[in-house]
Short mmCIF file of C-alpha atoms in Angstrom, two decimals:
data_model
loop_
_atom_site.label_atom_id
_atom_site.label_comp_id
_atom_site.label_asym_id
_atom_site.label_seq_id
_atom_site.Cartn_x
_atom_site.Cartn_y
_atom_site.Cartn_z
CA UNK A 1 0.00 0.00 0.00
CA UNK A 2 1.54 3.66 -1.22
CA UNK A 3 1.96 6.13 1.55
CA UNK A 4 -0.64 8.17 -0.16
CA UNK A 5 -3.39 5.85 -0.03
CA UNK A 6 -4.10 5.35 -4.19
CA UNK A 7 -4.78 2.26 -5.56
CA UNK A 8 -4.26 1.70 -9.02
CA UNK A 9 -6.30 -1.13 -10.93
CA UNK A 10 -4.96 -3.81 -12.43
CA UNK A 11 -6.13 -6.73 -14.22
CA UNK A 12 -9.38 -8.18 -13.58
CA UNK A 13 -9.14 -11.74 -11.75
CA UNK A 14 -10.83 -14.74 -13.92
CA UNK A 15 -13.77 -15.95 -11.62
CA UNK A 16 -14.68 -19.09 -10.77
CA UNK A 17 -17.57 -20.91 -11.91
CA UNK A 18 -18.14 -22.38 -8.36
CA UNK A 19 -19.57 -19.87 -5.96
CA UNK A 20 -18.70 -19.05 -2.18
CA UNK A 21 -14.66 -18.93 -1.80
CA UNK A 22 -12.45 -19.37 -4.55
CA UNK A 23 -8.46 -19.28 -4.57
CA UNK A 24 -7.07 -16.66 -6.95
CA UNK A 25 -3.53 -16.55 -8.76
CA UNK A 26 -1.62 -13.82 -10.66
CA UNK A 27 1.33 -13.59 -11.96
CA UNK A 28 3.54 -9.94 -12.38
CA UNK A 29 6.74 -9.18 -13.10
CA UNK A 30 9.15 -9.20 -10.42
CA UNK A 31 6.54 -10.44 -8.31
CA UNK A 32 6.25 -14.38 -7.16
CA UNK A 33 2.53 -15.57 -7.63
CA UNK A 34 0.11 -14.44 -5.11
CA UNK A 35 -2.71 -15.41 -3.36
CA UNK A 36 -5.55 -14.43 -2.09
CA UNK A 37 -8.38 -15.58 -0.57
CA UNK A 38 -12.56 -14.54 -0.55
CA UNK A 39 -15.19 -14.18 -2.36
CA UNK A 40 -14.52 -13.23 -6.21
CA UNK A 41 -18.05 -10.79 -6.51
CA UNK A 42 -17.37 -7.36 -6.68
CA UNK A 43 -13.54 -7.79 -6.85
CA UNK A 44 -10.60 -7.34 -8.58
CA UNK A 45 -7.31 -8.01 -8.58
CA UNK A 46 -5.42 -4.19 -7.83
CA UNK A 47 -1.26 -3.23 -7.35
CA UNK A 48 -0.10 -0.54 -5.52
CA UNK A 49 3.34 0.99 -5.64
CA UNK A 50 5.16 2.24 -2.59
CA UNK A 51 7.22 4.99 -2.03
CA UNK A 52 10.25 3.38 -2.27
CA UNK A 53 9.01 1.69 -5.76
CA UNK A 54 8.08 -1.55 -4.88
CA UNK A 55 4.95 -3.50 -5.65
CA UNK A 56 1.76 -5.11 -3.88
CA UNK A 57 -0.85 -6.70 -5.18
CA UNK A 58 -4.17 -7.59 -3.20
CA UNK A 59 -7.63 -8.29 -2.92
CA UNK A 60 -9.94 -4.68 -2.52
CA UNK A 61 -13.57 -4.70 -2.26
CA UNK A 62 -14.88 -2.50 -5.45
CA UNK A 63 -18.31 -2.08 -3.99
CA UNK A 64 -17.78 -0.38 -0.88
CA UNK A 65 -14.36 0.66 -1.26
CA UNK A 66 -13.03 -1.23 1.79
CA UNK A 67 -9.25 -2.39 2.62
CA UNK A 68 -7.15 -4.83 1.44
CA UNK A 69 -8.71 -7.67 3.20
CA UNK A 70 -6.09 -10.71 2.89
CA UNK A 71 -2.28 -10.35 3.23
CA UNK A 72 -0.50 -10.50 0.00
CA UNK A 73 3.48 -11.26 -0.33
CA UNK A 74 6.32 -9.46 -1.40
CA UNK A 75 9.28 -9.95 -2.86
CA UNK A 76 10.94 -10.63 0.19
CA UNK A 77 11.77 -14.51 1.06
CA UNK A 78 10.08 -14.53 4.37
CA UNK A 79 6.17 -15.52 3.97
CA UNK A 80 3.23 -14.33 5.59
CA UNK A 81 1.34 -16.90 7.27
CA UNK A 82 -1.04 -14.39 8.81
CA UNK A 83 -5.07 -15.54 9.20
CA UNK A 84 -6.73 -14.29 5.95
CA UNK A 85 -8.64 -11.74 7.98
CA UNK A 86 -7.72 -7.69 8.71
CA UNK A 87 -7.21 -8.33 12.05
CA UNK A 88 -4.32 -11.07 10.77
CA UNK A 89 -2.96 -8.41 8.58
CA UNK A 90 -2.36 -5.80 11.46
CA UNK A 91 -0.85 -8.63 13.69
CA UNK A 92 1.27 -9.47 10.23
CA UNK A 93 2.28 -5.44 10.21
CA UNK A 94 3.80 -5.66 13.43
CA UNK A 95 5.59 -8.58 13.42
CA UNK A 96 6.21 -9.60 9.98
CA UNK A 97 9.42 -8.49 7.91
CA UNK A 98 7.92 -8.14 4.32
CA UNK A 99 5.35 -5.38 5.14
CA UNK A 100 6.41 -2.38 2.83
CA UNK A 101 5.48 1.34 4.22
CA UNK A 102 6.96 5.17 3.77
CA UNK A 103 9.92 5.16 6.28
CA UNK A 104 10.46 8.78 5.75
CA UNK A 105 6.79 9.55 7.77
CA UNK A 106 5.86 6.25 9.11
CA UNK A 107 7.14 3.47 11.24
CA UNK A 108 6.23 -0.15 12.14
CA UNK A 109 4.07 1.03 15.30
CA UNK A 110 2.27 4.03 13.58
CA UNK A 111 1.31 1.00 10.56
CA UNK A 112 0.03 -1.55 13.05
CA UNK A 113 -1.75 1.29 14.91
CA UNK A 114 -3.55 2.19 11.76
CA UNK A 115 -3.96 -1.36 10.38
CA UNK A 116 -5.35 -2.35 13.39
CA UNK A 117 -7.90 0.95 14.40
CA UNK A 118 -9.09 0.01 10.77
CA UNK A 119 -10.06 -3.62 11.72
CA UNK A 120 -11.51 -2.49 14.83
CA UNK A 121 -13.82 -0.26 13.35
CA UNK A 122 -14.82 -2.58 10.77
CA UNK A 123 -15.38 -5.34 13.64
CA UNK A 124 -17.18 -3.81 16.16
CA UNK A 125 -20.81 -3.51 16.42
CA UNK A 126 -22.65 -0.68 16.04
CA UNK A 127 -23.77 -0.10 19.15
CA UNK A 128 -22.25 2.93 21.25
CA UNK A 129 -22.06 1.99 24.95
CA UNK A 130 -19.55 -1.15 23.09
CA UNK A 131 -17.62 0.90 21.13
CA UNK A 132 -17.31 3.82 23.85
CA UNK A 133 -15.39 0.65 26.06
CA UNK A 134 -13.11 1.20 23.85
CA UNK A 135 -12.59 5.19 23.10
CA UNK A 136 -13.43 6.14 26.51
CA UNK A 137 -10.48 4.12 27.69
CA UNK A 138 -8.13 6.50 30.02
CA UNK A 139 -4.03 6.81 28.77
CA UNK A 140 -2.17 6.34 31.82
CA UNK A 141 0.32 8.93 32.47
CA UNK A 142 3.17 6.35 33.48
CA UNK A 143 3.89 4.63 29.97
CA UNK A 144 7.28 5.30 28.84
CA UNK A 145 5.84 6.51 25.56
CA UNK A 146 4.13 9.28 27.07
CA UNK A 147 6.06 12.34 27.97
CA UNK A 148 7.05 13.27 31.25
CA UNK A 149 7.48 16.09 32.85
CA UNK A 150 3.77 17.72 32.99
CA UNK A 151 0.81 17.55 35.37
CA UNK A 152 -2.70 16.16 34.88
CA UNK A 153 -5.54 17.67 36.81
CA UNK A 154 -9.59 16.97 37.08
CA UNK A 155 -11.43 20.17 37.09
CA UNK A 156 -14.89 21.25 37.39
CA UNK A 157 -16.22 24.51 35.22
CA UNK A 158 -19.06 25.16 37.74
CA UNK A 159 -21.45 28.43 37.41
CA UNK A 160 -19.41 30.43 39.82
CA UNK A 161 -18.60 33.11 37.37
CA UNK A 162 -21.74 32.42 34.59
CA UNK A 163 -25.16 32.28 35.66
CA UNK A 164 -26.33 28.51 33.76
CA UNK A 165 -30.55 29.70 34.29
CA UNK A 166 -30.51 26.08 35.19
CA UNK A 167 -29.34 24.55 38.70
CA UNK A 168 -30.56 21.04 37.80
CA UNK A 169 -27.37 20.95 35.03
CA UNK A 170 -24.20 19.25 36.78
CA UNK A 171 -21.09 21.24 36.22
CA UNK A 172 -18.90 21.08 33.13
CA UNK A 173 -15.99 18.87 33.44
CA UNK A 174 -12.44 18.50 32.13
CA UNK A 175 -8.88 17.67 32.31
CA UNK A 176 -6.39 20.40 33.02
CA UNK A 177 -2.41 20.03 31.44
CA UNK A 178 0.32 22.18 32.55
CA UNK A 179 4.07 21.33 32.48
CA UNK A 180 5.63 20.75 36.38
CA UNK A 181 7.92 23.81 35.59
CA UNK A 182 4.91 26.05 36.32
CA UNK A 183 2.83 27.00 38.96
CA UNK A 184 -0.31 25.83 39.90
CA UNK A 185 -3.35 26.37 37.38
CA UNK A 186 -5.39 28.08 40.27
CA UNK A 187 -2.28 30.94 40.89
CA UNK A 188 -2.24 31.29 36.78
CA UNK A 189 -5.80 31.99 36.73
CA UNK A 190 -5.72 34.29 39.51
CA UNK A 191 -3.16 36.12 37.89
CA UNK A 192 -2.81 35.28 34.10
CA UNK A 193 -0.53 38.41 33.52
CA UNK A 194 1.96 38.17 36.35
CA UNK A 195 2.56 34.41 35.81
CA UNK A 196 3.14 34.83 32.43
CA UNK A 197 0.53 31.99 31.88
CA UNK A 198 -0.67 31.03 28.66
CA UNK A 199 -4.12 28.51 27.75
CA UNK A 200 -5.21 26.52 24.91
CA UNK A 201 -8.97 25.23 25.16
CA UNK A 202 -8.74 21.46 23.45
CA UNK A 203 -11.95 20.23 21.96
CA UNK A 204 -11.18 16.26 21.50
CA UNK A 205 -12.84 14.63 18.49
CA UNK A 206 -14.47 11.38 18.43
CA UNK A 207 -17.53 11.72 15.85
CA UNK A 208 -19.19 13.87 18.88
CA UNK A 209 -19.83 10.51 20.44
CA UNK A 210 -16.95 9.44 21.45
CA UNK A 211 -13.81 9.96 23.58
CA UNK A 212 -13.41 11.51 27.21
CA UNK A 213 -10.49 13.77 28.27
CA UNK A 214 -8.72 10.91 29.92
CA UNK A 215 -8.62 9.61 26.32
CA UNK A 216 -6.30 12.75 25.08
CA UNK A 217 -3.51 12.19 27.80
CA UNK A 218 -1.12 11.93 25.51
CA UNK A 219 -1.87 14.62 23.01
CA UNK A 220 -2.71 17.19 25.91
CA UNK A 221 0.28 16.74 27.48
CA UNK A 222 2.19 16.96 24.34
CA UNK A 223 0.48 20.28 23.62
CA UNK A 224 1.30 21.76 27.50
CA UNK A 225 4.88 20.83 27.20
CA UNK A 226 5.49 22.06 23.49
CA UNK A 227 3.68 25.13 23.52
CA UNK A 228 4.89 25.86 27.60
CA UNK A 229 0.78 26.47 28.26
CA UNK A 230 -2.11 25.32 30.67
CA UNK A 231 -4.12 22.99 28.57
CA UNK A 232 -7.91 22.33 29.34
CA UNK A 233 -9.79 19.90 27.23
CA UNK A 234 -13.33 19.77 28.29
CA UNK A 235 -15.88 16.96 28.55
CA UNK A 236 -18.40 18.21 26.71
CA UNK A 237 -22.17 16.20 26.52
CA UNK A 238 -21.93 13.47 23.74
CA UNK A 239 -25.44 12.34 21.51
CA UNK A 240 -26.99 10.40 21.79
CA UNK A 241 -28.34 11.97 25.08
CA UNK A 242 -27.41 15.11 23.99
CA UNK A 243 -28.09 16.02 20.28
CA UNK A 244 -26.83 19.39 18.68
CA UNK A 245 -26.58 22.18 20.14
CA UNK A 246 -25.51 20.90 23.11
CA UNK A 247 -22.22 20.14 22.72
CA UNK A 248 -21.62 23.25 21.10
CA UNK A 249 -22.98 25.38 23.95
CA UNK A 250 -20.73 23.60 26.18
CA UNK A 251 -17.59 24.48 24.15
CA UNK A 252 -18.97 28.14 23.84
CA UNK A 253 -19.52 28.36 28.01
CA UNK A 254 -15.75 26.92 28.44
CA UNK A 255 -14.68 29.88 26.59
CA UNK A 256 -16.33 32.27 28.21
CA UNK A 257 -15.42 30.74 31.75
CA UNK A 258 -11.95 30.93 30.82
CA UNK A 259 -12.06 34.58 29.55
CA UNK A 260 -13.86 35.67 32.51
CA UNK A 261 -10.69 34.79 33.80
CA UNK A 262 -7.83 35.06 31.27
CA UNK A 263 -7.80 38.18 28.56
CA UNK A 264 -8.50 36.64 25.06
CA UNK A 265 -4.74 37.68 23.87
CA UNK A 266 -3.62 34.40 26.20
CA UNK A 267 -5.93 31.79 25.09
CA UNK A 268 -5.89 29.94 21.79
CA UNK A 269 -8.40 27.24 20.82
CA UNK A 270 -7.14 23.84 19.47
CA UNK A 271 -9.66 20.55 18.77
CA UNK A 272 -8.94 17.81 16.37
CA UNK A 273 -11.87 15.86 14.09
CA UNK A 274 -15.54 16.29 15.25
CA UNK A 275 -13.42 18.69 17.84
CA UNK A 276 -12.27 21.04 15.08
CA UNK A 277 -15.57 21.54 13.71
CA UNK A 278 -16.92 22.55 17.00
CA UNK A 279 -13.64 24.56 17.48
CA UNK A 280 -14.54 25.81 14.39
CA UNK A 281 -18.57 26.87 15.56
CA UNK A 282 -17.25 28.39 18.65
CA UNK A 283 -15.37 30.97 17.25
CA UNK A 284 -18.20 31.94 15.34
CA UNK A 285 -20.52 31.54 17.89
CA UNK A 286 -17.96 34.09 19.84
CA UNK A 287 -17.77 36.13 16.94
CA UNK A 288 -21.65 36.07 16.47
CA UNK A 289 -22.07 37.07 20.27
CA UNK A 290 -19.22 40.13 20.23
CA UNK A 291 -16.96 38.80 22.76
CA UNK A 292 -13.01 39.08 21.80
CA UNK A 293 -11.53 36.06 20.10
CA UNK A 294 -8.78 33.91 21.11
CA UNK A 295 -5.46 34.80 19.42
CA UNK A 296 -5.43 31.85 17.18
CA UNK A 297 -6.67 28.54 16.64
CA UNK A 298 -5.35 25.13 15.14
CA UNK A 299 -8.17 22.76 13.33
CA UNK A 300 -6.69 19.54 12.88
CA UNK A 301 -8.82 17.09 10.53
CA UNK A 302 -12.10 18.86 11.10
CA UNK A 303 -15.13 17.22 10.86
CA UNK A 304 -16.63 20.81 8.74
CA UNK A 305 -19.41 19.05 6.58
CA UNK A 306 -21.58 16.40 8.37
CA UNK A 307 -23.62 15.61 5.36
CA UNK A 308 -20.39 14.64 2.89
CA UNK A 309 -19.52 10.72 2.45
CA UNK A 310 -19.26 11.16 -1.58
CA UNK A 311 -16.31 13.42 -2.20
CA UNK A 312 -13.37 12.33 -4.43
CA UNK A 313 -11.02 11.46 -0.84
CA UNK A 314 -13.58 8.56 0.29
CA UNK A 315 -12.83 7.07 -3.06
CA UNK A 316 -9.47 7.68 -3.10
CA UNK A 317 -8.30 7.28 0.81
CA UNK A 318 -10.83 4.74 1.70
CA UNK A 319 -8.20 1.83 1.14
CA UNK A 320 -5.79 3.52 3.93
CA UNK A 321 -7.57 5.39 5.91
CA UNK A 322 -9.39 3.75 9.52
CA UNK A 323 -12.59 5.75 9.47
CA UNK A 324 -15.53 3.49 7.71
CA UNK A 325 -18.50 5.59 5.73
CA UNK A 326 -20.69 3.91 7.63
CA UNK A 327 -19.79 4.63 10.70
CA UNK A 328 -19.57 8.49 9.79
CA UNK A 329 -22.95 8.32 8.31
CA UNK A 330 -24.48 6.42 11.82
CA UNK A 331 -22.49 9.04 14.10
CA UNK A 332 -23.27 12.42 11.81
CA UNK A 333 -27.40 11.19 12.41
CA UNK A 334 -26.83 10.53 16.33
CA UNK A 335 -25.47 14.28 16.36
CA UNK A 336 -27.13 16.38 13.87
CA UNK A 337 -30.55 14.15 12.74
CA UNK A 338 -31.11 12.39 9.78
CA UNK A 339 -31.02 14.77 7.44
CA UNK A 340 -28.29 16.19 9.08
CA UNK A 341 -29.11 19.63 10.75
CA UNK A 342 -27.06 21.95 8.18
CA UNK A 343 -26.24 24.26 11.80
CA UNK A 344 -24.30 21.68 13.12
CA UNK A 345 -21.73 21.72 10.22
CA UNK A 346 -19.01 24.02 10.41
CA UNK A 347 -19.12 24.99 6.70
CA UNK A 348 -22.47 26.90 7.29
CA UNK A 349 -21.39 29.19 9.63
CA UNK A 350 -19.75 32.39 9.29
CA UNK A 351 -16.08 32.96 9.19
CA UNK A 352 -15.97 36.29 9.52
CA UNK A 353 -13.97 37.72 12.39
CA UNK A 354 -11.75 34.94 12.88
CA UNK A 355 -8.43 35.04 14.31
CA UNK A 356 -5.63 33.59 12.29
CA UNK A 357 -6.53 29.55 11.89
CA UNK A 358 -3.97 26.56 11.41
CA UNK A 359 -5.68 24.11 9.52
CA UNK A 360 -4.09 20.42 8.73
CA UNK A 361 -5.27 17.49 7.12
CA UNK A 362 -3.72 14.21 6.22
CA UNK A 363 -2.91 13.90 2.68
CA UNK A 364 -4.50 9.67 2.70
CA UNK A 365 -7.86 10.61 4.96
CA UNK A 366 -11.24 10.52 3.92
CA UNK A 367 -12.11 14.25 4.95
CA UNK A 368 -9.30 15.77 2.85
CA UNK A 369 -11.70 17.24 0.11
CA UNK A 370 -14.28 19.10 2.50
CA UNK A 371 -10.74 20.44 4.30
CA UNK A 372 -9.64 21.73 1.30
CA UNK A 373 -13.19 23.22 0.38
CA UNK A 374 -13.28 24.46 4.08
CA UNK A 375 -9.64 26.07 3.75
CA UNK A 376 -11.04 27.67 0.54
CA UNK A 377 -14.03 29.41 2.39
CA UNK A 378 -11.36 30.39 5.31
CA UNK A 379 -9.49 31.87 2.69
CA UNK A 380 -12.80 33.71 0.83
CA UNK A 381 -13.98 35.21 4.49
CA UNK A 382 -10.48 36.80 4.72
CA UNK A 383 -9.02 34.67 7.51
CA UNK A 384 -5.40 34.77 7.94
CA UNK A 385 -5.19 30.54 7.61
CA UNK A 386 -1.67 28.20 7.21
CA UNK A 387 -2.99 25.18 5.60
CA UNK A 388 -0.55 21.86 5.90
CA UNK A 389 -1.18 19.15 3.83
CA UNK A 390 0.56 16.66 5.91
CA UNK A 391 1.48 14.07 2.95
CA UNK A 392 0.88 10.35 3.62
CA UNK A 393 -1.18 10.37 6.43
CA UNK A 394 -4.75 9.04 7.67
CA UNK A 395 -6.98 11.35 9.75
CA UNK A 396 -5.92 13.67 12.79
CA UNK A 397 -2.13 11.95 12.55
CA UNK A 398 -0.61 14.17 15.21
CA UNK A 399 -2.93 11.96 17.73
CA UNK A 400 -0.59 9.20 16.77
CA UNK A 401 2.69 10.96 18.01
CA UNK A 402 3.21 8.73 20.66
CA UNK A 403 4.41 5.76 18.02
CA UNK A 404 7.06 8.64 17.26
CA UNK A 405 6.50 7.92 13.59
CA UNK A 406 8.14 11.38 11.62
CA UNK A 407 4.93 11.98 10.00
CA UNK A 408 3.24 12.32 13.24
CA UNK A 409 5.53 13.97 14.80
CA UNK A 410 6.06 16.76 12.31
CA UNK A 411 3.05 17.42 12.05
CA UNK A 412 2.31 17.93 15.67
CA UNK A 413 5.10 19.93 16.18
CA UNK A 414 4.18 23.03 13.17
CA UNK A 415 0.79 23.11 15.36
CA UNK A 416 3.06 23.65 18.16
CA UNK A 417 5.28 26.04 16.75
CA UNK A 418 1.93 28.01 15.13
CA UNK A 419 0.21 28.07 18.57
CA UNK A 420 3.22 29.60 20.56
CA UNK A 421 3.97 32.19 17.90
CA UNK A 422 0.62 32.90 18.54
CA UNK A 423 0.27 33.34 21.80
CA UNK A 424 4.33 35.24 22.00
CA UNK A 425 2.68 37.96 19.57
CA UNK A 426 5.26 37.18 16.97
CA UNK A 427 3.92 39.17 13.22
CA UNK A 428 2.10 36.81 10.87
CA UNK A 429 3.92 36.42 7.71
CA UNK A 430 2.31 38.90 5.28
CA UNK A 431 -0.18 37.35 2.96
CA UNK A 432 -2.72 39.45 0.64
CA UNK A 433 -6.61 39.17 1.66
CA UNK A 434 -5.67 38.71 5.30
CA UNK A 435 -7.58 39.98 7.95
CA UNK A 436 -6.03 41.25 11.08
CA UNK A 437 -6.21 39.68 14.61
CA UNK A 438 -9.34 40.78 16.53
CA UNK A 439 -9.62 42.88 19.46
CA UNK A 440 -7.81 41.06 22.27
CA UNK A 441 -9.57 43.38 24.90
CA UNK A 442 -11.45 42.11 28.02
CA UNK A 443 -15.10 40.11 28.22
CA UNK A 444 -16.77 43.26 29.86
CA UNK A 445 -20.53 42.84 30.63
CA UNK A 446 -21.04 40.18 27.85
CA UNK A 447 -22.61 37.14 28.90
CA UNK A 448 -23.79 33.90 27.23
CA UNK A 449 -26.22 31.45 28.53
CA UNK A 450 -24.08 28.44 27.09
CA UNK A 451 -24.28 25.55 29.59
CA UNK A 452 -28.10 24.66 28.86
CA UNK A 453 -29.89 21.77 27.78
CA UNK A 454 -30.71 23.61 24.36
#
């Protein structure tokens, strides 16, 4: 499989007369002969060339575009003998020596990661509370592969400082992120200024179903030690208790708890998938409602268009990227209804106003085209936006940092280095139809009843 994600066809396998499973042979150049195994319906034989110019050939699904089910060899003299399942072929990734990938952004764990979150979310049922055992799931702080060095901290975003209109509501939770160097997140919210502190407000993604703070460990604490900041990644209400707007007017009341606190020209706002679109709604939410923005904002992946599964990158990144169509399709109706609310996609609401936005997307996921359409619109609204195209990888890659792939890594680290600019006042690079940053000025009188069941 190519680092990109394209699959070429090739030659059309001869079926068999018998139905059910049938073994299939072809023969290529430079290749020994191959098999595979399944059903011959609705297949073909298709090759793939790697980076580094080798060749694959496998069995691909035409009809609903899904991976390469059944481990094929390569030229190397060591043979698979994985199960002809997925779940063999990620177990084959990880241990087995003929597995071809791009060295220069990926390594053996970031492939068997992948390989293996695609099985999974072909296997599992469709049935939340199952799947949530899964994604809800804390990362504990002690594995070697997770940076040291930073604190993790519960918190509670009560109604201290803004009035809910509802008592019954229980108070908005979250995980707080701060590197040890620093002081205590209570003293930098007391004073912001003197303590030199600096915030970014994380919005994890998960499908807005999905995923719990204790999930983003890893990431969180990457951010806080890279960008020297107190990181708070909320625990916003998930469908399908809690349809849209909910979620939404959770992310909005987090902001306006932390300005009541912080001035704007200290906080940036940061959320990856279904996180970056609501990252995305809450600044124009914030816009909409007159209170200062945040000094910038990093949209990794974002889920923008809720009603899309038929753009050109499902074709084309379906073979290598781990998110299924149908799973996007159940998940998009649990949020936004069925047809999908068109308020609770990013792409219908306003741009205006916004502060300068770092946008990535993988170059192989399945979202790349309504990114690209989405940096577009950025880019019509005149918002100051640094897209990165970050080549050969699936969705929201920087997540996967802690296999220390390059790719990964990279990629996490320009978000980095765009967020502390940011929030160190260095001057944007001058670009024509930019806007300037916002007012950075205080919250004043404004208040927003965002913490509701609405």
């Amino acid at each position: 499989m190519s680092g990109s994600g394209t699959v070429v066809d090739g030659a059309t396998a001869s079926q068999s007369e018998t139905e059910g499973t049938v073994l299939m042979q072809t023969q290529q150049p430079g290749l020994s002969n191959t098999r595979t195994y399944g059903s011959t319906e609705d297949s073909h034989i298709s090759t793939s060339t790697d980076n580094d110019g080798d060749q694959n050939t496998c069995h691909v699904d035409v009809e609903n575009g899904d991976d390469i089910k059944y481990r094929s060899c390569c030229e190397s003299t060591t043979r698979c003998c994985c199960l002809p399942c997925s779940m063999g072929v990620a177990i084959c990734t990880g241990l087995c020596g003929c597995y071809k990938y791009n060295k220069s952004v990926s390594n053996r764990r970031l492939e068997t990661t992948r390989r293996t979150l695609r099985a999974g979310s072909k296997n599992l049922p469709r049935v939340v509370p199952i799947i949530r055992l899964m994604t809800d799931r804390a990362v504990p702080t002690w594995l070697p592969c997770v940076p040291g060095g930073a604190r993790v901290r519960r918190t509670r975003l009560t109604d201290a400082t803004i009035a809910s209109g509802n008592s019954t509501l229980p108070p908005l939770c979250g995980k707080w992120a701060y590197p040890r160097s620093r002081c205590s997140v209570a003293d930098a919210l007391r004073d912001p200024d003197g303590t030199g502190a600096r915030f970014v407000l994380y919005l994890h993604g998960g499908a807005f179903a999905l995923c719990k703070p204790q999930t983003m460990h890893d990431i969180i604490i990457r951010y806080a030690l890279t960008v020297d900041a107190y990181v708070l990644c909320i625990d916003y209400r998930r469908p399908p208790a809690h349809k849209h707007p909910v979620a939404l007017n959770d992310c909005v009341f987090a902001y306006q708890w932390l300005l009541r606190q912080v001035p704007a020209h200290r906080i940036v706002i940061a959320g990856e998938s279904a996180g970056g679109g609501l990252a995305s709604m809450t600044l124009s939410t914030i816009v909409g409602l007159g209170l200062p923005v945040p000094c910038g904002a990093a949209l990794v992946s974002p889920w923008v268009d809720l009603s899309d599964t038929h753009s050109a990158s499902f074709a084309a990144n379906a073979a290598y990227d781990y998110l299924p169509v149908d799973m996007i399709r159940m998940f998009a109706a649990m949020y936004a209804g069925k047809p999908a609310d068109p308020t609770a996609s990013a792409k219908n609401h306003s741009l205006e106003g916004f502060p300068p936005v770092f946008l990535q997307a993988g170059g192989s996921e399945v979202l790349l085209s309504q990114i690209e359409a989405f940096h577009q619109q950025l880019r019509d609204a005149g918002v100051h936006v640094e897209f990165d195209k970050a080549e050969g990888m699936m969705h929201v890659s920087p997540l996967f940092a802690i296999t220390q792939a390059a790719g990964p890594t990279q990629g996490l680290s320009r978000i980095c280095d765009f967020l502390s600019n940011r929030l160190s006042n260095i001057p944007l690079p001058s670009a024509s139809g930019t806007r300037a940053s916002p007012s950075t000025s205080d919250v004043g009188d404004v208040s927003f009843n965002a913490h509701s069941d609405v």
